[in-house]
Coordinates of C-alpha atoms and ligand atoms in Angstrom, one line a residue:
M1086 CA 246.7 216.9 141.7
K1087 CA 242.8 216.6 141.6
I1088 CA 240.4 213.6 142.7
A1089 CA 237.0 212.4 141.4
T1090 CA 235.4 210.9 143.2
I1091 CA 232.1 209.0 141.2
L1092 CA 228.5 207.6 143.5
G1093 CA 225.4 206.8 143.5
T1094 CA 223.7 205.2 146.3
R1095 CA 222.8 205.9 150.2
P1096 CA 225.3 203.4 150.7
E1097 CA 228.5 204.7 148.0
I1098 CA 227.8 208.6 150.4
I1099 CA 228.4 206.7 153.4
K1100 CA 231.2 205.1 152.7
M1101 CA 233.5 208.0 150.6
A1102 CA 232.6 210.6 153.0
P1103 CA 235.5 209.9 154.6
I1104 CA 237.5 209.9 151.8
I1105 CA 235.3 212.5 150.5
A1106 CA 236.6 215.0 154.0
E1107 CA 239.9 213.6 154.3
I1108 CA 240.6 215.1 150.2
N1109 CA 238.9 217.8 152.2
K1110 CA 241.3 218.4 154.8
R1111 CA 244.6 218.3 152.6
G1112 CA 242.8 220.7 150.2
I1113 CA 243.8 218.2 147.4
N1114 CA 242.1 219.7 145.0
Q1115 CA 238.0 217.0 143.9
I1116 CA 235.0 216.8 142.3
V1117 CA 232.2 214.8 143.5
L1118 CA 230.1 213.5 141.3
H1119 CA 226.5 212.3 141.9
T1120 CA 225.4 209.4 138.9
G1121 CA 221.8 210.1 140.9
Q1122 CA 220.8 206.5 140.7
H1123 CA 219.2 207.2 144.4
Y1124 CA 217.5 210.6 144.5
D1125 CA 214.6 210.9 147.1
K1126 CA 215.9 212.7 149.6
E1127 CA 216.4 210.1 151.7
M1128 CA 217.6 208.0 150.3
S1129 CA 220.5 209.9 149.2
D1130 CA 220.4 214.4 150.7
N1131 CA 220.4 213.6 153.8
F1132 CA 223.4 211.3 153.6
F1133 CA 225.5 214.6 152.4
R1134 CA 224.1 216.6 155.1
D1135 CA 224.5 213.5 158.3
L1136 CA 227.9 213.3 157.2
E1137 CA 228.8 216.6 157.2
I1138 CA 230.0 216.8 153.7
P1139 CA 229.8 219.4 150.3
A1140 CA 226.4 218.4 147.8
P1141 CA 227.9 216.9 144.9
D1142 CA 229.1 219.0 141.8
Y1143 CA 227.7 217.3 139.0
N1144 CA 224.3 214.8 139.5
I1145 CA 223.9 213.0 136.2
Q1146 CA 221.0 212.2 137.0
V1147 CA 219.8 208.6 135.5
G1148 CA 217.0 208.0 138.3
S1149 CA 215.4 204.3 137.9
G1150 CA 215.9 201.5 135.3
T1151 CA 217.3 198.5 134.0
H1152 CA 221.0 197.5 134.6
G1153 CA 221.7 198.3 130.8
R1154 CA 219.7 201.6 130.6
Q1155 CA 221.2 202.5 133.7
T1156 CA 224.6 201.9 133.4
G1157 CA 224.7 203.5 130.0
L1158 CA 223.5 206.9 130.9
M1159 CA 226.2 206.9 133.5
M1160 CA 228.9 205.9 131.4
K1161 CA 227.3 208.9 128.9
G1162 CA 227.5 211.5 131.8
I1163 CA 230.2 209.9 133.1
E1164 CA 232.8 210.9 130.4
E1165 CA 231.3 214.2 129.4
I1166 CA 232.5 215.1 132.7
L1167 CA 235.4 213.7 133.0
V1168 CA 236.8 214.5 129.6
E1169 CA 236.2 218.4 130.9
E1170 CA 237.7 218.0 134.5
K1171 CA 240.7 215.7 133.1
P1172 CA 240.8 214.3 137.2
D1173 CA 244.5 212.3 138.0
I1174 CA 242.5 210.0 140.0
V1175 CA 239.1 208.8 139.7
L1176 CA 237.3 207.0 142.5
V1177 CA 234.6 204.2 142.8
Q1178 CA 233.6 202.7 145.5
G1179 CA 231.7 199.1 146.5
D1180 CA 230.1 197.1 143.4
T1181 CA 226.6 198.8 142.2
N1182 CA 226.3 200.3 138.6
A1183 CA 228.0 204.1 139.3
V1184 CA 231.8 201.6 139.8
L1185 CA 230.8 199.4 137.1
A1186 CA 229.5 203.2 134.6
G1187 CA 232.9 204.7 136.2
A1188 CA 235.5 202.2 135.1
L1189 CA 234.3 201.4 132.0
V1190 CA 234.5 204.8 131.1
C1191 CA 237.8 205.7 133.3
A1192 CA 239.7 202.4 132.0
K1193 CA 238.9 203.5 128.0
L1194 CA 239.8 207.5 128.8
H1195 CA 243.4 206.0 130.5
I1196 CA 242.2 207.7 133.8
A1197 CA 243.6 206.0 136.5
I1198 CA 241.0 204.4 138.9
G1199 CA 241.2 203.9 143.0
H1200 CA 238.7 201.1 143.9
V1201 CA 237.7 201.6 146.7
E1202 CA 236.8 198.4 149.0
A1203 CA 238.1 196.6 146.7
G1204 CA 238.6 192.6 146.6
L1205 CA 235.3 190.9 148.0
R1206 CA 233.7 188.7 146.0
S1207 CA 230.6 186.6 146.9
F1208 CA 231.1 183.8 143.9
D1209 CA 227.8 184.8 143.2
V1210 CA 228.1 185.3 139.4
T1211 CA 224.0 185.9 138.8
M1212 CA 224.4 188.9 142.1
P1213 CA 224.6 192.3 139.6
E1214 CA 226.8 193.5 142.2
E1215 CA 229.3 190.0 142.4
I1216 CA 230.1 192.0 138.2
N1217 CA 230.0 194.9 139.0
R1218 CA 232.9 194.3 141.2
R1219 CA 235.4 192.1 139.4
V1220 CA 234.8 194.5 136.2
A1221 CA 234.9 197.4 138.5
D1222 CA 238.9 195.4 140.0
V1223 CA 240.0 194.3 136.5
C1224 CA 240.1 198.3 135.0
S1225 CA 241.7 199.5 138.4
L1226 CA 244.9 200.5 139.4
M1227 CA 244.8 201.6 142.7
Y1228 CA 242.9 198.6 145.5
F1229 CA 241.9 200.2 148.6
I1230 CA 241.1 196.7 150.3
P1231 CA 239.1 195.9 153.5
T1232 CA 240.8 192.7 154.7
E1233 CA 243.5 190.3 154.2
E1234 CA 240.5 187.5 152.8
S1235 CA 239.5 190.3 150.0
A1236 CA 243.2 191.3 149.0
V1237 CA 244.0 187.6 148.8
N1238 CA 241.1 187.2 145.8
L1239 CA 242.9 189.4 143.9
L1240 CA 245.8 187.8 144.2
A1241 CA 244.8 184.5 143.4
E1242 CA 242.7 186.3 140.6
G1243 CA 246.3 187.1 139.0
F1244 CA 246.5 190.9 140.0
S1245 CA 250.0 192.0 141.2
R1246 CA 250.9 192.6 144.9
K1247 CA 252.3 195.8 144.2
N1248 CA 248.7 197.5 143.8
L1249 CA 247.3 196.3 146.7
F1250 CA 246.0 198.9 149.6
I1251 CA 245.2 197.4 152.7
T1252 CA 243.2 200.3 154.6
G1253 CA 240.4 198.3 156.7
N1254 CA 237.1 199.6 155.3
T1255 CA 236.1 203.1 155.5
V1256 CA 232.3 202.6 156.6
V1257 CA 234.2 201.9 160.4
D1258 CA 235.6 205.4 160.0
A1259 CA 231.7 206.8 159.4
C1260 CA 230.5 204.9 162.1
F1261 CA 233.3 206.1 164.9
R1262 CA 232.9 209.6 163.7
H1263 CA 228.7 209.5 163.8
L1264 CA 227.8 207.3 166.3
E1265 CA 229.3 209.6 169.0
I1266 CA 227.3 212.4 167.5
A1267 CA 224.0 210.6 166.8
E1268 CA 224.6 209.8 171.0
K1269 CA 225.1 213.4 171.9
R1270 CA 221.8 214.0 169.5
G1271 CA 219.4 211.3 170.2
F1272 CA 217.3 210.9 168.0
E1273 CA 215.8 213.3 165.4
E1274 CA 213.4 211.6 163.0
E1275 CA 209.7 211.6 163.8
S1276 CA 208.8 208.0 162.9
L1277 CA 211.6 206.7 166.2
K1278 CA 210.7 209.7 167.9
T1279 CA 206.8 208.5 168.2
L1280 CA 207.4 204.5 168.1
D1281 CA 209.3 205.8 171.3
I1282 CA 212.6 203.9 170.4
D1283 CA 214.3 204.8 174.4
S1284 CA 211.7 202.7 175.9
M1285 CA 211.9 200.0 173.8
D1286 CA 214.1 196.2 174.9
N1287 CA 214.5 193.3 172.4
I1288 CA 214.6 195.5 169.1
L1289 CA 215.6 194.0 165.7
T1290 CA 216.3 196.0 163.0
L1291 CA 215.6 194.9 160.5
T1292 CA 216.8 195.9 156.3
M1293 CA 216.1 194.3 153.3
H1294 CA 216.3 195.0 149.4
R1295 CA 218.9 192.8 147.8
A1296 CA 217.4 191.5 144.0
E1297 CA 217.4 188.1 144.4
N1298 CA 215.7 188.6 148.1
V1299 CA 212.5 190.6 147.6
D1300 CA 212.3 190.3 144.0
V1301 CA 211.4 186.6 144.3
E1302 CA 207.6 186.1 146.0
E1303 CA 208.7 182.8 147.8
R1304 CA 211.8 184.1 149.3
V1305 CA 210.0 187.4 150.6
R1306 CA 207.3 184.9 152.3
N1307 CA 209.3 182.4 154.3
I1308 CA 211.0 186.0 155.7
I1309 CA 207.9 187.4 156.9
S1310 CA 206.6 184.1 158.1
A1311 CA 209.8 183.9 160.3
L1312 CA 208.8 187.1 161.3
K1313 CA 205.3 187.4 162.3
E1314 CA 206.4 184.8 165.0
L1315 CA 209.0 186.6 166.3
S1316 CA 206.5 188.2 168.6
D1317 CA 209.0 188.3 171.2
M1318 CA 210.6 191.9 170.0
N1319 CA 210.5 194.7 169.0
I1320 CA 210.7 194.7 165.1
I1321 CA 211.8 198.6 163.7
F1322 CA 211.7 197.8 159.5
P1323 CA 213.4 200.9 157.5
I1324 CA 211.8 200.3 154.1
H1325 CA 214.0 200.1 151.3
P1326 CA 211.9 202.1 148.2
R1327 CA 212.8 198.4 146.0
T1328 CA 211.5 196.5 149.1
K1329 CA 208.3 198.8 149.4
H1330 CA 207.4 198.3 145.5
T1331 CA 207.9 194.6 145.7
L1332 CA 205.7 194.2 149.2
E1333 CA 203.2 195.9 147.8
N1334 CA 203.4 193.7 144.2
F1335 CA 203.1 191.0 145.2
G1336 CA 200.0 192.1 147.2
L1337 CA 202.3 191.7 151.4
F1338 CA 203.2 195.1 152.8
D1339 CA 200.2 195.8 154.5
E1340 CA 200.1 191.7 156.2
L1341 CA 203.4 193.5 157.4
N1342 CA 202.8 195.9 158.2
N1343 CA 199.3 194.8 159.6
L1344 CA 201.6 193.0 162.5
D1345 CA 201.8 194.6 166.1
H1346 CA 206.0 193.5 166.5
V1347 CA 206.9 195.1 163.0
H1348 CA 207.4 199.3 162.7
I1349 CA 207.9 199.9 159.2
V1350 CA 208.9 202.8 158.6
R1351 CA 211.0 205.0 155.8
P1352 CA 214.2 205.5 155.2
I1353 CA 216.2 207.1 158.2
G1354 CA 219.3 209.6 158.0
Y1355 CA 222.4 207.6 158.8
L1356 CA 223.1 209.0 162.2
D1357 CA 219.4 208.7 163.6
F1358 CA 220.3 204.5 162.0
L1359 CA 223.3 204.2 164.0
L1360 CA 221.4 205.4 167.1
L1361 CA 218.6 202.5 166.0
T1362 CA 221.8 199.9 165.4
S1363 CA 223.4 200.0 168.3
K1364 CA 220.6 200.4 170.5
S1365 CA 219.8 196.8 168.9
T1366 CA 220.1 193.2 170.1
L1367 CA 219.8 191.7 166.6
I1368 CA 220.1 192.6 162.7
L1369 CA 218.3 190.7 160.2
T1370 CA 219.6 192.4 157.0
D1371 CA 220.5 191.2 153.3
S1372 CA 222.5 195.1 153.8
G1373 CA 226.3 194.4 152.7
G1374 CA 227.1 197.3 155.1
L1375 CA 225.1 197.0 157.7
Q1376 CA 227.1 193.4 158.5
E1377 CA 230.4 195.4 159.0
E1378 CA 228.8 197.4 160.9
A1379 CA 226.7 195.4 163.1
I1380 CA 230.6 194.0 164.1
T1381 CA 231.9 197.4 164.3
L1382 CA 228.9 197.7 166.9
D1383 CA 229.3 194.6 169.0
I1384 CA 225.8 193.5 167.5
P1385 CA 224.8 190.0 166.6
A1386 CA 223.7 190.0 163.2
L1387 CA 222.2 187.7 160.6
T1388 CA 222.1 187.3 157.8
L1389 CA 219.3 186.8 154.6
R1390 CA 221.8 185.6 152.6
Y1391 CA 223.0 182.3 151.3
N1392 CA 226.9 183.9 150.6
T1393 CA 228.5 186.6 151.2
E1394 CA 230.9 188.3 149.6
R1395 CA 232.1 189.4 153.6
P1396 CA 232.8 185.8 154.9
E1397 CA 234.8 188.0 157.6
T1398 CA 232.2 188.8 159.5
V1399 CA 230.9 185.3 159.8
T1400 CA 234.7 183.6 160.3
A1401 CA 235.1 185.7 163.4
G1402 CA 231.4 185.3 164.7
G1403 CA 229.5 188.1 164.6
N1404 CA 227.5 187.0 161.7
I1405 CA 225.8 183.6 160.7
L1406 CA 224.5 183.1 157.4
V1407 CA 220.2 182.1 157.7
G1408 CA 219.1 182.7 154.0
A1409 CA 215.6 183.0 153.0
N1410 CA 214.8 180.3 156.0
K1411 CA 212.1 180.9 157.6
D1412 CA 214.0 177.7 160.9
A1413 CA 217.3 179.4 160.4
I1414 CA 216.1 182.8 161.2
L1415 CA 214.1 181.6 163.8
E1416 CA 216.1 179.6 165.7
N1417 CA 219.2 181.8 165.7
A1418 CA 217.2 184.9 166.4
N1419 CA 215.6 183.4 169.4
R1420 CA 219.1 182.0 170.6
I1421 CA 220.5 185.6 170.4
L1422 CA 217.7 186.7 172.7
N1423 CA 217.5 183.4 175.5
D1424 CA 221.1 182.5 175.6
S1425 CA 222.9 185.3 176.8
E1426 CA 226.1 183.0 176.3
F1427 CA 225.8 182.6 173.0
A1428 CA 224.4 186.1 172.5
D1429 CA 227.9 187.7 173.3
R1430 CA 230.3 185.1 171.6
M1431 CA 228.6 186.9 169.2
K1432 CA 229.1 190.3 170.1
N1433 CA 232.7 189.6 170.9
A1434 CA 233.4 188.9 168.5
V1435 CA 236.9 191.3 166.5
N1436 CA 235.6 193.8 164.5
P1437 CA 238.1 193.1 161.3
Y1438 CA 237.3 196.1 159.2
G1439 CA 240.0 198.0 160.7
Q1440 CA 241.0 201.1 163.3
G1441 CA 239.1 204.0 161.2
D1442 CA 241.8 204.5 159.8
A1443 CA 240.7 203.8 156.3
A1444 CA 240.5 207.0 154.9
V1445 CA 243.9 208.5 155.8
K1446 CA 245.3 205.4 154.6
T1447 CA 243.4 205.5 151.1
V1448 CA 244.5 209.0 150.6
D1449 CA 248.6 208.5 151.9
A1450 CA 248.7 205.8 149.4
I1451 CA 247.1 208.3 146.4
E1452 CA 249.9 211.1 147.7
K1453 CA 252.2 209.0 147.2
Y1454 CA 251.3 207.7 143.9
Y1455 CA 250.6 210.9 142.8
R1456 CA 254.4 212.6 143.9
E1457 CA 256.5 209.1 142.5
G1458 CA 253.7 209.5 138.6
N1459 CA 252.4 206.0 139.3
L1460 CA 249.2 207.1 138.5
N1461 CA 249.7 208.6 135.4
I1462 CA 248.1 206.0 132.4
A1463 CA 250.6 205.7 129.2
A1464 CA 251.2 202.3 126.8
P1465 CA 254.6 200.9 127.5
E1466 CA 257.9 202.2 125.8
D1467 CA 260.6 199.6 126.9
I1468 CA 260.7 196.1 125.8
M1469 CA 258.7 193.5 127.6
D1470 CA 260.5 193.0 131.0
S1471 CA 260.8 188.6 130.6
F1472 CA 260.0 187.5 134.0
S1473 CA 260.1 183.5 135.2
R1474 CA 257.5 182.6 137.3
K1475 CA 258.6 179.7 139.6
M1476 CA 257.0 178.3 143.1
A1477 CA 259.7 177.2 146.6
K1478 CA 259.5 176.2 149.7
I1479 CA 261.2 178.1 152.6
D1480 CA 263.0 176.7 155.6
I1481 CA 264.7 180.0 157.0
D1482 CA 263.5 183.3 158.6
I1483 CA 263.7 185.3 156.2
T1484 CA 260.8 188.5 155.3
V1485 CA 258.8 189.4 152.2
R1486 CA 261.1 191.9 151.2
E1487 CA 264.2 190.5 152.1
F1488 CA 263.7 187.4 149.8
E1489 CA 262.9 189.8 147.1
E1490 CA 265.5 191.7 147.3
A1491 CA 267.7 189.0 147.2
E1492 CA 266.0 187.0 144.1
N1493 CA 265.1 190.3 142.1
G1494 CA 261.5 189.6 142.3
L1495 CA 258.0 189.4 143.3
I1496 CA 256.0 187.1 145.7
H1497 CA 252.8 186.6 144.3
M1498 CA 251.1 184.0 146.3
V1499 CA 251.8 182.3 150.3
F1500 CA 250.6 179.2 151.6
D1501 CA 251.0 178.8 155.1
G1502 CA 250.7 175.2 155.5
E1503 CA 246.9 176.0 155.8
K1504 CA 245.7 178.7 153.8
M1505 CA 246.8 181.8 151.6
R1506 CA 248.0 184.6 153.6
F1507 CA 248.9 187.7 151.5
P1508 CA 252.7 189.0 152.2
T1509 CA 253.0 191.7 153.8
D1510 CA 256.5 193.2 153.1
E1511 CA 257.7 191.9 157.4
L1512 CA 255.8 188.4 157.0
N1513 CA 258.0 185.9 158.1
L1514 CA 257.8 182.9 155.4
K1515 CA 259.6 180.6 157.0
G1516 CA 257.9 176.8 156.8
M1517 CA 255.6 178.5 153.7
M1518 CA 255.2 177.9 150.4
I1519 CA 255.5 180.6 147.3
T1520 CA 254.9 182.0 144.3
Y1521 CA 257.4 184.4 142.8
D1522 CA 257.6 186.1 139.8
K1523 CA 261.8 186.4 138.6
R1524 CA 263.2 188.8 136.9
E1525 CA 266.0 187.4 134.1
Ligands
UD1_3092 C1 221.6 199.6 144.4 C2 222.9 199.2 143.8 C3 222.7 197.7 145.1 C4 222.8 198.5 146.5 C5 222.0 199.3 147.0 C6 221.8 200.1 148.0 C7 223.2 198.7 141.7 C8 222.7 197.5 140.5 N1 222.7 198.1 142.6 O1 220.5 199.2 144.5 O2 224.1 196.7 144.9 O3 222.8 197.1 147.6 O4 221.7 200.5 145.4 O5 220.9 200.3 148.6 O6 223.8 199.5 142.2 N2 214.0 203.6 144.5 C9 213.4 204.8 144.6 N3 213.7 205.5 145.1 C10 215.2 206.1 145.0 C11 216.0 205.0 144.7 C12 215.0 204.0 144.1 O7 211.9 204.5 144.9 O8 215.8 207.0 145.8 C13 213.2 202.5 143.5 C14 213.4 202.1 142.5 O9 211.3 201.6 141.7 C15 214.0 201.8 141.5 C16 214.2 201.2 142.7 O10 214.0 201.6 143.6 O11 213.7 200.9 140.6 C17 215.5 200.3 142.7 O12 216.6 201.0 142.6 P1 218.1 200.7 142.3 O13 218.9 201.6 142.5 O14 218.2 200.1 140.8 O15 218.7 199.2 142.7 P2 218.5 198.5 144.7 O16 217.8 198.4 145.2 O17 218.2 200.8 145.3
UDP3093 N1 221.2 202.8 156.1 C1 220.7 204.0 156.9 N2 219.4 204.6 157.2 C2 218.6 203.5 156.6 C3 219.1 202.0 155.9 C4 220.4 201.9 156.1 O1 221.6 205.0 157.2 O2 217.2 203.3 157.0 C5 223.0 203.4 156.3 C6 223.1 201.4 156.6 O3 224.1 202.4 158.2 C7 224.2 201.1 156.2 C8 224.2 201.3 154.9 O4 223.3 202.5 155.0 O5 225.8 202.0 156.1 C9 223.9 200.1 153.7 O6 222.9 200.8 152.7 P1 222.1 200.1 152.0 O7 221.6 198.5 152.5 O8 220.9 200.3 151.0 O9 223.5 199.3 150.9 P2 224.2 197.7 151.0 O10 225.6 198.1 152.0 O11 223.3 196.6 151.1 O12 224.9 198.1 148.9

């Protein structure tokens, strides 16, 4: 079997690293293809070093540009490589332009796609990421899904449960493995050593790069006016290159950088960043990955967005959406700082993203599909199966597996009276309403 992984940005390298390492460990043939969307050393190369994975086999070097240009160049480069390499499956991760380009190319070439971190939805179609992840899900064969909630999103859109694998999120694998290494090593980044982070208290780690925040002057101004008033905190801000450019364009960079309690530093390596996060009192972010890392590391998070495709972090109690609203930022940040019961409740939120074995579960599922011949994509030769869609209220003790065997059907949706549930094989259906497809 040959597995190809496509990645292009910082979070994709971080979240694919545990899977790349697991594939290597099992001696499976693999190639890694970098689109070159992120190209600065501190946004790309340093992560291969910190996460101890080999340099990519290919780099398409698309660089920065408009969405259309970037995606088009990626498609061209990815197609050329995949036609040569002929992998059995291609893995894409998350919701960047690499995911969109990789998924479209593979769908046209009839190569199986595994979407890692599938099923997330913000329901905000103005976000480029929302379009990318939805298109990738339409094109995919295997779905590696962090939580039951995201799996339910896919069921609601009509995807068959057969190909949905709830694995947890590989961000937890990476966090657990590397935090220990980071703690033993200590800070290496000069800017953090100079600041003497270890002697600081009340650390607020800030990151922001989302287009809908940093490209909109009014939002940036609101956020900065809140930061100005958080002078009880030591704000450490490893700045994303996109944000640096827009702050400079808006003439706001110096204004923020001149505040005594705000320390803007260049983007920092993964180990240094994990260590910084773990020592923080609070995280203020619009990053997807950081919302997940915060709840994994038991650090309260305030998210600078009005919606999130990670709602589990909010319902679990570890994350609060504050948008770019100055009052909401200040009120919640001050409460975390001054109300220890409130802060403890946020810290004790249960991590919804699994136990750190997402990479093992993902590669297990791929190997099984390969062995069973399920990665081959071919036009159907059989006359279409006929089935009817039915609905039923279940009032006996019966598991999903037992019901499906008895009815020769596949359960689609399960409602427990309050919300949709994911039909795991062993779920007892008593008292639930279901829809299912029954083969004739
Ligand atoms: C991209 C992803 C976003 C992800 C983020 C992770 C898409 C649509 N967006 O956003 O989902 O959350 O990566 O960080 O795929 N730049 C540099 N050096 C670099 C890379 C970028 O200076 O190495 C600057 C360029 O000015 C560029 C800008 O940052 O125009 C934005 O980069 P781009 O890759 O287009 O999007 P991100 O904001 O990084
Ligand atoms: N990160 C890092 N150094 C930094 C900022 C972030 O290593 O200076 C890591 C962070 O640990 C997380 C990931 O980058 O795993 C998040 O990436 P980003 O916020 O760029 O993208 P998103 O997750 O929003 O797509």
